[in-house]
Coordinates of N, CA and C and ligand atoms in Angstrom, one line a residue:
X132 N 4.1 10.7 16.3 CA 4.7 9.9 15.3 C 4.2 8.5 15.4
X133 N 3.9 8.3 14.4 CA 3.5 6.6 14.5 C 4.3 5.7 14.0
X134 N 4.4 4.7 15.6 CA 5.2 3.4 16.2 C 4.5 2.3 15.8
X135 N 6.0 1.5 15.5 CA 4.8 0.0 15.3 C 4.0 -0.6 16.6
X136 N 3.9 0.2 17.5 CA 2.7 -0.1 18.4 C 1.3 0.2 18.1
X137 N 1.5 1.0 17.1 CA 0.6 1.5 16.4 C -0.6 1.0 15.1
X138 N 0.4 0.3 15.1 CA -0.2 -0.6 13.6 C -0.6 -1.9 14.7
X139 N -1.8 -1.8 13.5 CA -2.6 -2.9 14.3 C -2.7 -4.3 13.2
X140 N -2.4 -5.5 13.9 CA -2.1 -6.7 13.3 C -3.1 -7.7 12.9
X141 N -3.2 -9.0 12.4 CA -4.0 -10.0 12.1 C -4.5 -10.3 13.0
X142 N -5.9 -10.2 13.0 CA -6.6 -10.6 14.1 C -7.8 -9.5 14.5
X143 N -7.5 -8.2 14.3 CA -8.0 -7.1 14.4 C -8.8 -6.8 13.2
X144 N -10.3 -6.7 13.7 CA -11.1 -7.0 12.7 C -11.2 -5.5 11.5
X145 N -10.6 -4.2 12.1 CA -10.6 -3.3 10.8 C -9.8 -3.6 10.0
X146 N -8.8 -4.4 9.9 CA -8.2 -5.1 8.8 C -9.1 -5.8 7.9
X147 N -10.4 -6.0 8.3 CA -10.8 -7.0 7.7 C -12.2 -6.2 7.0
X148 N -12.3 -4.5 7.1 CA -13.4 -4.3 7.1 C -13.2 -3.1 5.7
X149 N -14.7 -3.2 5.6 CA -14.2 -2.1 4.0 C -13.9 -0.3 4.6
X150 N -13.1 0.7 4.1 CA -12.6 1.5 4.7 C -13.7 2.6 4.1
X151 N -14.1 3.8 4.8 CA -15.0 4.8 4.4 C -14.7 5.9 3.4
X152 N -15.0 6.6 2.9 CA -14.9 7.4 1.6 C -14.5 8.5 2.6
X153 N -13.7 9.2 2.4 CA -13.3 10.5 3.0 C -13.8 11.7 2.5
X154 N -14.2 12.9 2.9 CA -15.2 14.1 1.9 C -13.9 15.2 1.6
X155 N -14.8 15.9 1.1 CA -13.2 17.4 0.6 C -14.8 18.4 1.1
X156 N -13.5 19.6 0.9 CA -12.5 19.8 1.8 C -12.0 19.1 3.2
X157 N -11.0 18.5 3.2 CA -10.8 17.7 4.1 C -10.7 18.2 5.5
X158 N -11.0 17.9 6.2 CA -11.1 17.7 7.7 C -9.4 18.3 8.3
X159 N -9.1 18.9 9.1 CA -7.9 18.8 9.6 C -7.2 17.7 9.8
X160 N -8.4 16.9 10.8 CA -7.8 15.9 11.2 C -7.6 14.4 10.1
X161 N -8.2 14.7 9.3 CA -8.0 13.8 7.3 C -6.6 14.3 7.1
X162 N -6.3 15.7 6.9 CA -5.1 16.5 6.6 C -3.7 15.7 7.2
X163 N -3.9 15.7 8.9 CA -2.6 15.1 9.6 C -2.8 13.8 9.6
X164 N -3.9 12.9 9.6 CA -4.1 11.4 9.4 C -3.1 11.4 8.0
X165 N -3.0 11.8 7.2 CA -2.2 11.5 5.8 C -0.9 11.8 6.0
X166 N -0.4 13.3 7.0 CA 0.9 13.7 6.9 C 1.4 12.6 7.9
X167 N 1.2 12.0 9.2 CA 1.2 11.2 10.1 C 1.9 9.5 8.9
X168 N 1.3 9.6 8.2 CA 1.7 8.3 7.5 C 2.5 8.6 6.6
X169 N 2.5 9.4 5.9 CA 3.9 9.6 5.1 C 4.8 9.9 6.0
X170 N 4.7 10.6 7.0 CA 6.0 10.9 7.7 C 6.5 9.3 8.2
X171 N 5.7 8.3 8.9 CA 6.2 6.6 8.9 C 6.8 6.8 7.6
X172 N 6.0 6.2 6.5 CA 7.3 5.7 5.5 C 8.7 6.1 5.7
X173 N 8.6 8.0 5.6 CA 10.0 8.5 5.3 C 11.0 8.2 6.5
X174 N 10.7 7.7 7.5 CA 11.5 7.5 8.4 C 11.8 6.2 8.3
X175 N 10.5 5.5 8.2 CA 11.0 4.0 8.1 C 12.0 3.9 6.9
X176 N 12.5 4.4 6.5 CA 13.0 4.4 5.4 C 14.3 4.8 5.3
X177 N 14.6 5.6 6.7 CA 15.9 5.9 6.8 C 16.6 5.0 8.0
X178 N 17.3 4.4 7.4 CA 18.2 3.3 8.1 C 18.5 3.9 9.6
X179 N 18.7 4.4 10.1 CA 19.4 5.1 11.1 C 18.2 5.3 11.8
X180 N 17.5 6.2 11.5 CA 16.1 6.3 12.2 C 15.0 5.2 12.3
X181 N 15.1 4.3 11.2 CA 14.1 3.0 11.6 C 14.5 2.4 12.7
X182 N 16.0 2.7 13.2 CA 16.3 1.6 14.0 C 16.0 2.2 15.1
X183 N 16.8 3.7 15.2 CA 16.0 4.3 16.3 C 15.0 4.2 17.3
X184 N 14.0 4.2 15.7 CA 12.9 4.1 16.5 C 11.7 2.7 15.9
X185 N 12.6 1.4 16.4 CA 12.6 0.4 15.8 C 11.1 0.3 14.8
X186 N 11.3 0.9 13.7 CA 10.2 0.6 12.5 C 10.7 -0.3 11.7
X187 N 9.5 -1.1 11.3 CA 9.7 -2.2 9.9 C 9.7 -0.8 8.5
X188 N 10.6 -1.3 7.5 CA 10.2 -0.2 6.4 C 9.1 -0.5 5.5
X189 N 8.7 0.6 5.5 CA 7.8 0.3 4.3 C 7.8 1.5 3.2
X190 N 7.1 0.7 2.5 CA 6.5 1.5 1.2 C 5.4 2.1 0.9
X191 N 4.4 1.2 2.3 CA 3.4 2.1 1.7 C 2.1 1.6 3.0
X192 N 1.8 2.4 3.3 CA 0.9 2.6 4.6 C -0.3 2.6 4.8
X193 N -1.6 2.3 4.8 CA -3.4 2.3 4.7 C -3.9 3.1 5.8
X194 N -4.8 3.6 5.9 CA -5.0 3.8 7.0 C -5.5 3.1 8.4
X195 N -6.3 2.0 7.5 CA -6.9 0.9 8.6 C -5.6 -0.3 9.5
X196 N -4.6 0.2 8.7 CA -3.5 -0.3 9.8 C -3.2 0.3 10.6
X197 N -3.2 1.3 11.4 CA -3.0 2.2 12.1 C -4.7 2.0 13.2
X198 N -5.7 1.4 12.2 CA -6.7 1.2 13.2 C -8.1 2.7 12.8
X199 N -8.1 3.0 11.4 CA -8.5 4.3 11.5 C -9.0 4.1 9.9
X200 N -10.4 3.4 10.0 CA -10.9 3.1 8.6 C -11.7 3.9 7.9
X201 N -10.7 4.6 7.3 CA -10.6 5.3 6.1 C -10.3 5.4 4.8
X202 N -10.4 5.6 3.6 CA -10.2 5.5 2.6 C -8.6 6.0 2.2
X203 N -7.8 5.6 2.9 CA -6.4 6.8 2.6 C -5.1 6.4 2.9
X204 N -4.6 6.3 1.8 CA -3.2 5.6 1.7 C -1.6 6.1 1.5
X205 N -0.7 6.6 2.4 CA 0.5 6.9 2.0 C 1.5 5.9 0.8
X206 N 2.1 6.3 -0.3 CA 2.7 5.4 -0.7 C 3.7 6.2 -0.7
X207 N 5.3 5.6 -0.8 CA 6.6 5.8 -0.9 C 7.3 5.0 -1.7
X208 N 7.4 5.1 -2.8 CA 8.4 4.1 -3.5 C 9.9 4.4 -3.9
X209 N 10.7 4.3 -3.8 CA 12.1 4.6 -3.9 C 12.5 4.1 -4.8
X210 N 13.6 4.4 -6.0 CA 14.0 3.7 -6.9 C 15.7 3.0 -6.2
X211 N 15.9 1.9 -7.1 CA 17.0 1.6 -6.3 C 18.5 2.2 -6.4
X212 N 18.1 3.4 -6.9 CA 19.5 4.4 -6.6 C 18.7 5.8 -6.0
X213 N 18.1 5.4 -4.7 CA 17.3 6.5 -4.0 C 16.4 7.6 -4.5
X214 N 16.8 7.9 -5.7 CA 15.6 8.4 -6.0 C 13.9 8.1 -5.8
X215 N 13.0 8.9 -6.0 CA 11.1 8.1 -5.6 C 10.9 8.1 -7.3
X216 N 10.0 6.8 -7.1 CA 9.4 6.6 -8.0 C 7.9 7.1 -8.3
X217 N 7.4 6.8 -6.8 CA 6.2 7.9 -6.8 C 5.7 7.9 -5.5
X218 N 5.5 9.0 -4.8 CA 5.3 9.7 -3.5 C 3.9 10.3 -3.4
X219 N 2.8 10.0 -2.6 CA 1.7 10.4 -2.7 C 0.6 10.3 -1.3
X220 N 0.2 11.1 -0.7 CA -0.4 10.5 0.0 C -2.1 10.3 -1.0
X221 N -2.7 9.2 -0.8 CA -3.7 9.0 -2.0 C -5.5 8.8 -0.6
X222 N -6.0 9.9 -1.2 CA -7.5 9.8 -0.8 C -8.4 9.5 -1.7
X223 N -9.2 8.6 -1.3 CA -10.4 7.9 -2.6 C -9.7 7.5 -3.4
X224 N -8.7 6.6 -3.2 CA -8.0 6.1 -4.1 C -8.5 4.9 -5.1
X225 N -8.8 5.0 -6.3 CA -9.6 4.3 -7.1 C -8.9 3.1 -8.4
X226 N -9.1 1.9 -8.2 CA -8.3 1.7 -9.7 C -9.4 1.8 -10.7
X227 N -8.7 2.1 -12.0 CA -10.3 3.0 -12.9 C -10.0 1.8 -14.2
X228 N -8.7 1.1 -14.5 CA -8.9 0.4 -15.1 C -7.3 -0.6 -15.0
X229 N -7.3 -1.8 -15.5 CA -6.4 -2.8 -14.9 C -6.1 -3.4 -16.5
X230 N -4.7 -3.8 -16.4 CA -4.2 -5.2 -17.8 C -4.9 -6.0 -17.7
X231 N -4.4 -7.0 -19.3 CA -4.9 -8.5 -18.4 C -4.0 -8.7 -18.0
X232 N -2.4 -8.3 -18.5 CA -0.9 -9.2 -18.1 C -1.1 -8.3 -16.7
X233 N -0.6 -10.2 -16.2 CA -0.6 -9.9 -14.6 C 0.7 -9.8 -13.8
X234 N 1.1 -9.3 -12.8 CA 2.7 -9.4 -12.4 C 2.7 -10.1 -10.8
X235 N 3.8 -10.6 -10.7 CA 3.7 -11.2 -8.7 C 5.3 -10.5 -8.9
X236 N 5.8 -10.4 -7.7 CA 6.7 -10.1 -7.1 C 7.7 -11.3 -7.0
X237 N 9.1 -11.5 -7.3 CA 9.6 -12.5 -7.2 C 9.8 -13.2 -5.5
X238 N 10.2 -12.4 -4.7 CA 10.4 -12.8 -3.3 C 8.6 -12.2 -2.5
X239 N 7.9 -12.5 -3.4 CA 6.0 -12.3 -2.8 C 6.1 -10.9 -1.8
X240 N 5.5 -11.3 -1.3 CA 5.2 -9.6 -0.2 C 5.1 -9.9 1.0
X241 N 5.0 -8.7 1.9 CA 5.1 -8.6 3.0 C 4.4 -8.0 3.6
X242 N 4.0 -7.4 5.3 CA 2.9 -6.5 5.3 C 3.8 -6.2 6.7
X243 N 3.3 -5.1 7.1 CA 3.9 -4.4 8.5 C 2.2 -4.8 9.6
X244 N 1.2 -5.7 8.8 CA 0.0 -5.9 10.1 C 0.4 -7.2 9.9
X245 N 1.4 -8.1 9.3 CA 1.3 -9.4 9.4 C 2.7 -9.8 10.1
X246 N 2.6 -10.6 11.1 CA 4.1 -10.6 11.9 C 4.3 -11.9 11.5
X247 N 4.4 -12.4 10.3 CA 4.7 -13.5 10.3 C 4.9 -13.7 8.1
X248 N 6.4 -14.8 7.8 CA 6.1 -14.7 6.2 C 5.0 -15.9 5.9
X249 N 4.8 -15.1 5.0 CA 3.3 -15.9 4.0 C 4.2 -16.0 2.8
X250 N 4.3 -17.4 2.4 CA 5.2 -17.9 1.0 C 4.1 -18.0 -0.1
X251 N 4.7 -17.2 -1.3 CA 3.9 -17.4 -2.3 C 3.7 -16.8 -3.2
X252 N 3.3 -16.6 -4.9 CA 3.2 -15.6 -5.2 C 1.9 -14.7 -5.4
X253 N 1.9 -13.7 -4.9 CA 0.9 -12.9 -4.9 C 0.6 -12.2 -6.1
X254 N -0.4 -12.5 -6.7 CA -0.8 -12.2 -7.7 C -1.8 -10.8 -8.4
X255 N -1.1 -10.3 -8.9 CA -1.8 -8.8 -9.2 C -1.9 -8.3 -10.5
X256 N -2.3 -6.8 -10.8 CA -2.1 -6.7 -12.2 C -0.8 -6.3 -11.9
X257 N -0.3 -6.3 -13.8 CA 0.9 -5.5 -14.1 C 0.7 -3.6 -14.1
X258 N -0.5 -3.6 -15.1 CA -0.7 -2.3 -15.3 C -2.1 -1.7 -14.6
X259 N -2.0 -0.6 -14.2 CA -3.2 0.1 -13.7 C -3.5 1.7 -14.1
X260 N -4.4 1.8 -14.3 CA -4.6 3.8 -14.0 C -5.0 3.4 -13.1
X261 N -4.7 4.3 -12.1 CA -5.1 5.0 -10.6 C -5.9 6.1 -10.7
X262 N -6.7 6.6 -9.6 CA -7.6 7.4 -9.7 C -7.7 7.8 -7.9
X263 N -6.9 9.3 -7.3 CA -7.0 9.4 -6.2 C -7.2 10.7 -6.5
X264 N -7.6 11.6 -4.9 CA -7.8 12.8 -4.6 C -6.3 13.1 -4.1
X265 N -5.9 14.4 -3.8 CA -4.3 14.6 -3.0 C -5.2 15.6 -2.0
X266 N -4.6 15.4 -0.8 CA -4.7 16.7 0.1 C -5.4 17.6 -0.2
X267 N -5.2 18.7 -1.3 CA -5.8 19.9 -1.8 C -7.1 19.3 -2.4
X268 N -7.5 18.1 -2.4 CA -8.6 17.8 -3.2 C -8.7 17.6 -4.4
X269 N -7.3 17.7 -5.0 CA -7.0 17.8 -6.8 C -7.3 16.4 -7.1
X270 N -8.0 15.8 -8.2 CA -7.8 14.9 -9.2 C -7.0 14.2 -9.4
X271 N -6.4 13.4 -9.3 CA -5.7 12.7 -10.2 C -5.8 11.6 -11.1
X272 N -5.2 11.0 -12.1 CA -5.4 9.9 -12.6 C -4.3 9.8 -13.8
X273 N -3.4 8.5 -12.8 CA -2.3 8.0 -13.3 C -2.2 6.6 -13.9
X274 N -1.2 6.5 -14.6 CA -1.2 4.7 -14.9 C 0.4 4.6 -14.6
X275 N 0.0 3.6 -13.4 CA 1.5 2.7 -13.0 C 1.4 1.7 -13.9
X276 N 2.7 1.3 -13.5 CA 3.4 -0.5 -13.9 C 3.9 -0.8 -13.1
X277 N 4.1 -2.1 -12.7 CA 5.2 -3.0 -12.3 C 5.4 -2.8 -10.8
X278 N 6.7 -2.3 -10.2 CA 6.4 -2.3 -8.7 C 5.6 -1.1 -8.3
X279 N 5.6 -0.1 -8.7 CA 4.3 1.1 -8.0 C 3.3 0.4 -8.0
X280 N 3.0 0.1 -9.2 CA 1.4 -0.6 -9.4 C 1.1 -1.8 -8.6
X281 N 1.9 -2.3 -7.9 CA 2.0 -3.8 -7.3 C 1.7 -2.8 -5.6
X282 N 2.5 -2.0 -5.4 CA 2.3 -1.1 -4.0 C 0.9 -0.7 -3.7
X283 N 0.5 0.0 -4.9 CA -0.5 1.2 -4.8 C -1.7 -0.4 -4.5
X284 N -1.8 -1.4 -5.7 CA -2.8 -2.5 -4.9 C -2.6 -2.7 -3.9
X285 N -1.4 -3.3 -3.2 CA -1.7 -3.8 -1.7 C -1.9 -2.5 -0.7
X286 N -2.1 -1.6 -1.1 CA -2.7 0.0 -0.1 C -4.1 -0.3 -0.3
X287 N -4.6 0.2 -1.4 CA -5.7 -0.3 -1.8 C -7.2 -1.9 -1.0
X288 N -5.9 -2.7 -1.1 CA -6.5 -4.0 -0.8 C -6.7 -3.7 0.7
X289 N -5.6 -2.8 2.0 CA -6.1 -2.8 2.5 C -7.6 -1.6 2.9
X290 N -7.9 -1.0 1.9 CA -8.9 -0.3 2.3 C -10.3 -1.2 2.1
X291 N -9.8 -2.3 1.1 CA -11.4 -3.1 1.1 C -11.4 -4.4 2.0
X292 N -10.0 -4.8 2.9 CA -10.0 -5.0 4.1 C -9.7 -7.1 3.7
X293 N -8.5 -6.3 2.5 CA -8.1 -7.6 2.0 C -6.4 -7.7 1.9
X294 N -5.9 -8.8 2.3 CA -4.5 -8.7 2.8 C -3.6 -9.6 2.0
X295 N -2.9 -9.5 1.6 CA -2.2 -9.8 0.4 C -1.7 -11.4 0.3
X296 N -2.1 -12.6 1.5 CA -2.2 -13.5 1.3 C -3.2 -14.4 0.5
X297 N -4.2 -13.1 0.5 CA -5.4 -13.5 0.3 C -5.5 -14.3 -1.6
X298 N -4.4 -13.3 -2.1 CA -4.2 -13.3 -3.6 C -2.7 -14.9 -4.1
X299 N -2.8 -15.4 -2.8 CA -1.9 -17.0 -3.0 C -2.6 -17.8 -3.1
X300 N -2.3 -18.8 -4.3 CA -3.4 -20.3 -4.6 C -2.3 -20.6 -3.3
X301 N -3.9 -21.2 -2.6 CA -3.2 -22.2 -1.5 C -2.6 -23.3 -2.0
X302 N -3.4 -23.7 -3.0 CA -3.1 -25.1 -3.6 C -1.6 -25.7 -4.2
X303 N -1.2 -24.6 -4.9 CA 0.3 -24.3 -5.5 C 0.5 -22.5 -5.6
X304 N 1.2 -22.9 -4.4 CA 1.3 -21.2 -4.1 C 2.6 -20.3 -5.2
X305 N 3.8 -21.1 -5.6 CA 4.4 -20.6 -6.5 C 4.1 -21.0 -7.9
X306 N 2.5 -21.7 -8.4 CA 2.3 -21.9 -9.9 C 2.3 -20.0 -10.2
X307 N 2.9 -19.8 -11.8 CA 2.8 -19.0 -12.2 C 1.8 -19.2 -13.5
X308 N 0.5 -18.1 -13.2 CA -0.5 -18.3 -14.0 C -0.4 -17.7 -15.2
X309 N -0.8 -18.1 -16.0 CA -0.6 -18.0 -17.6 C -0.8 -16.1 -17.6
X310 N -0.2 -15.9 -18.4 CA 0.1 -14.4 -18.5 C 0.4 -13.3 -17.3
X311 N 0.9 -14.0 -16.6 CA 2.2 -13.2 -15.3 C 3.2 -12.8 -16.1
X312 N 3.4 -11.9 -15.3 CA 5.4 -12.1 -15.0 C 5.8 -12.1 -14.0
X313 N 7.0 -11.6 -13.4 CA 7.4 -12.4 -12.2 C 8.6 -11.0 -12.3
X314 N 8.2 -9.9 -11.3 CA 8.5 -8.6 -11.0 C 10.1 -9.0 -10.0
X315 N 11.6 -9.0 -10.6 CA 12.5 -9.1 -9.3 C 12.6 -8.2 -8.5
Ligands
K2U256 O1 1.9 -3.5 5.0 C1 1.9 -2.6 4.2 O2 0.9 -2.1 3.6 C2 3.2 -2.0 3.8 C3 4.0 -3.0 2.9 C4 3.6 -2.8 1.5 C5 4.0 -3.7 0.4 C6 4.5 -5.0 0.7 C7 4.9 -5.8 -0.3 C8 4.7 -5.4 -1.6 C9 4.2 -4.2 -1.9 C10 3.9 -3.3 -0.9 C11 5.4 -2.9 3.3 O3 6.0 -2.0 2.5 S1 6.2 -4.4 3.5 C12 7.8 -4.0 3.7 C13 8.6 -3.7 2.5 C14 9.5 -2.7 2.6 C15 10.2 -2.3 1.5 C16 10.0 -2.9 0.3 C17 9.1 -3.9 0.2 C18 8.4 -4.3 1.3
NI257 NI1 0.1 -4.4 4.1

């Protein structure tokens, strides 16, 4: 099971590196590298067991945090009366086309490789089609909005080995740029 001993933090240059294309039929070991990270979210995700087994929660996992630069991303998004909003482990995950309206998160973002807050709003699209493979190698191609689409980028960002501070004007880190919105 993967520990936040596991996840590797700022400073660690595969964070910093572009992640590899993964082939199909997938590899066994592609197979449990994906089940391995969904299974984090879902635990980090249950109160009782994050604490257990002291995890930060998350929503959504890369593989190059774990140290394993790959093209492959768990997401978990929960809606706020527990229901998912979208569950996926995503291979060759692609954005195929973006808004111009852009969205930030009101309280900005966070990352389980960064041990420290970075103030500001992080700036992304609102809308996206996605474009991943699943496990079986099936196609997909979805269009999020709003918080999935805000998740599925920072998974993404880290496969091209970019980290979500990176998207803060240093200069005025809470200006809100003309055609945002501001995701609570
Ligand atoms: O480090 C990661 O990639 C996981 C992040 C993903 C993320 C952070 C902010 C905004 C979108 C995605 C973790 O999920 S950060 C912790 C967290 C947990 C629950 C809800 C929001 C953020
Ligand atoms: Ni992150």
């Amino acid at each position: 099971m993967i520990l936040m001993k596991d996840i590797i933090r700022e400073g660690n240059p595969t964070l910093r590196a572009t992640a590899k294309k993964v082939s199909f039929p997938l590899s066994q070991e592609d197979r449990d590298l994906g089940k391995k990270m969904m299974k984090y979210l879902e635990v980090s995700q249950d109160e009782k067991l994050a604490e257990k087994y002291h995890l930060r929660a998350g929503v959504g996992l890369a593989a190059p945090q774990i140290d394993v630069s790959k093209r492959v991303a768990a997401v978990l998004v929960p809606d706020n009366d527990g229901s998912i909003v979208f569950k996926d482990v995503l291979y060759n995950p692609r954005i195929l086309r973006e808004s111009v309206k852009r969205a930030a998160l009101n309280e900005g973002e966070g990352c389980l490789s960064v041990d420290r807050n970075v103030a500001g709003l992080v700036i992304r699209t609102d809308r996206i089609t996605l474009e991943y493979y699943d496990v079986n190698g099936e196609r997909h191609e979805i269009k999020l909005e709003n918080y999935p689409a805000i998740v599925v980028q920072h998974e993404i960002d880290h496969l091209n080995g970019t980290l979500f501070y990176d998207h803060i004007d240093k200069e005025s880190p809470f200006k809100l740029p003309e055609n945002t919105i501001i995701i609570e």
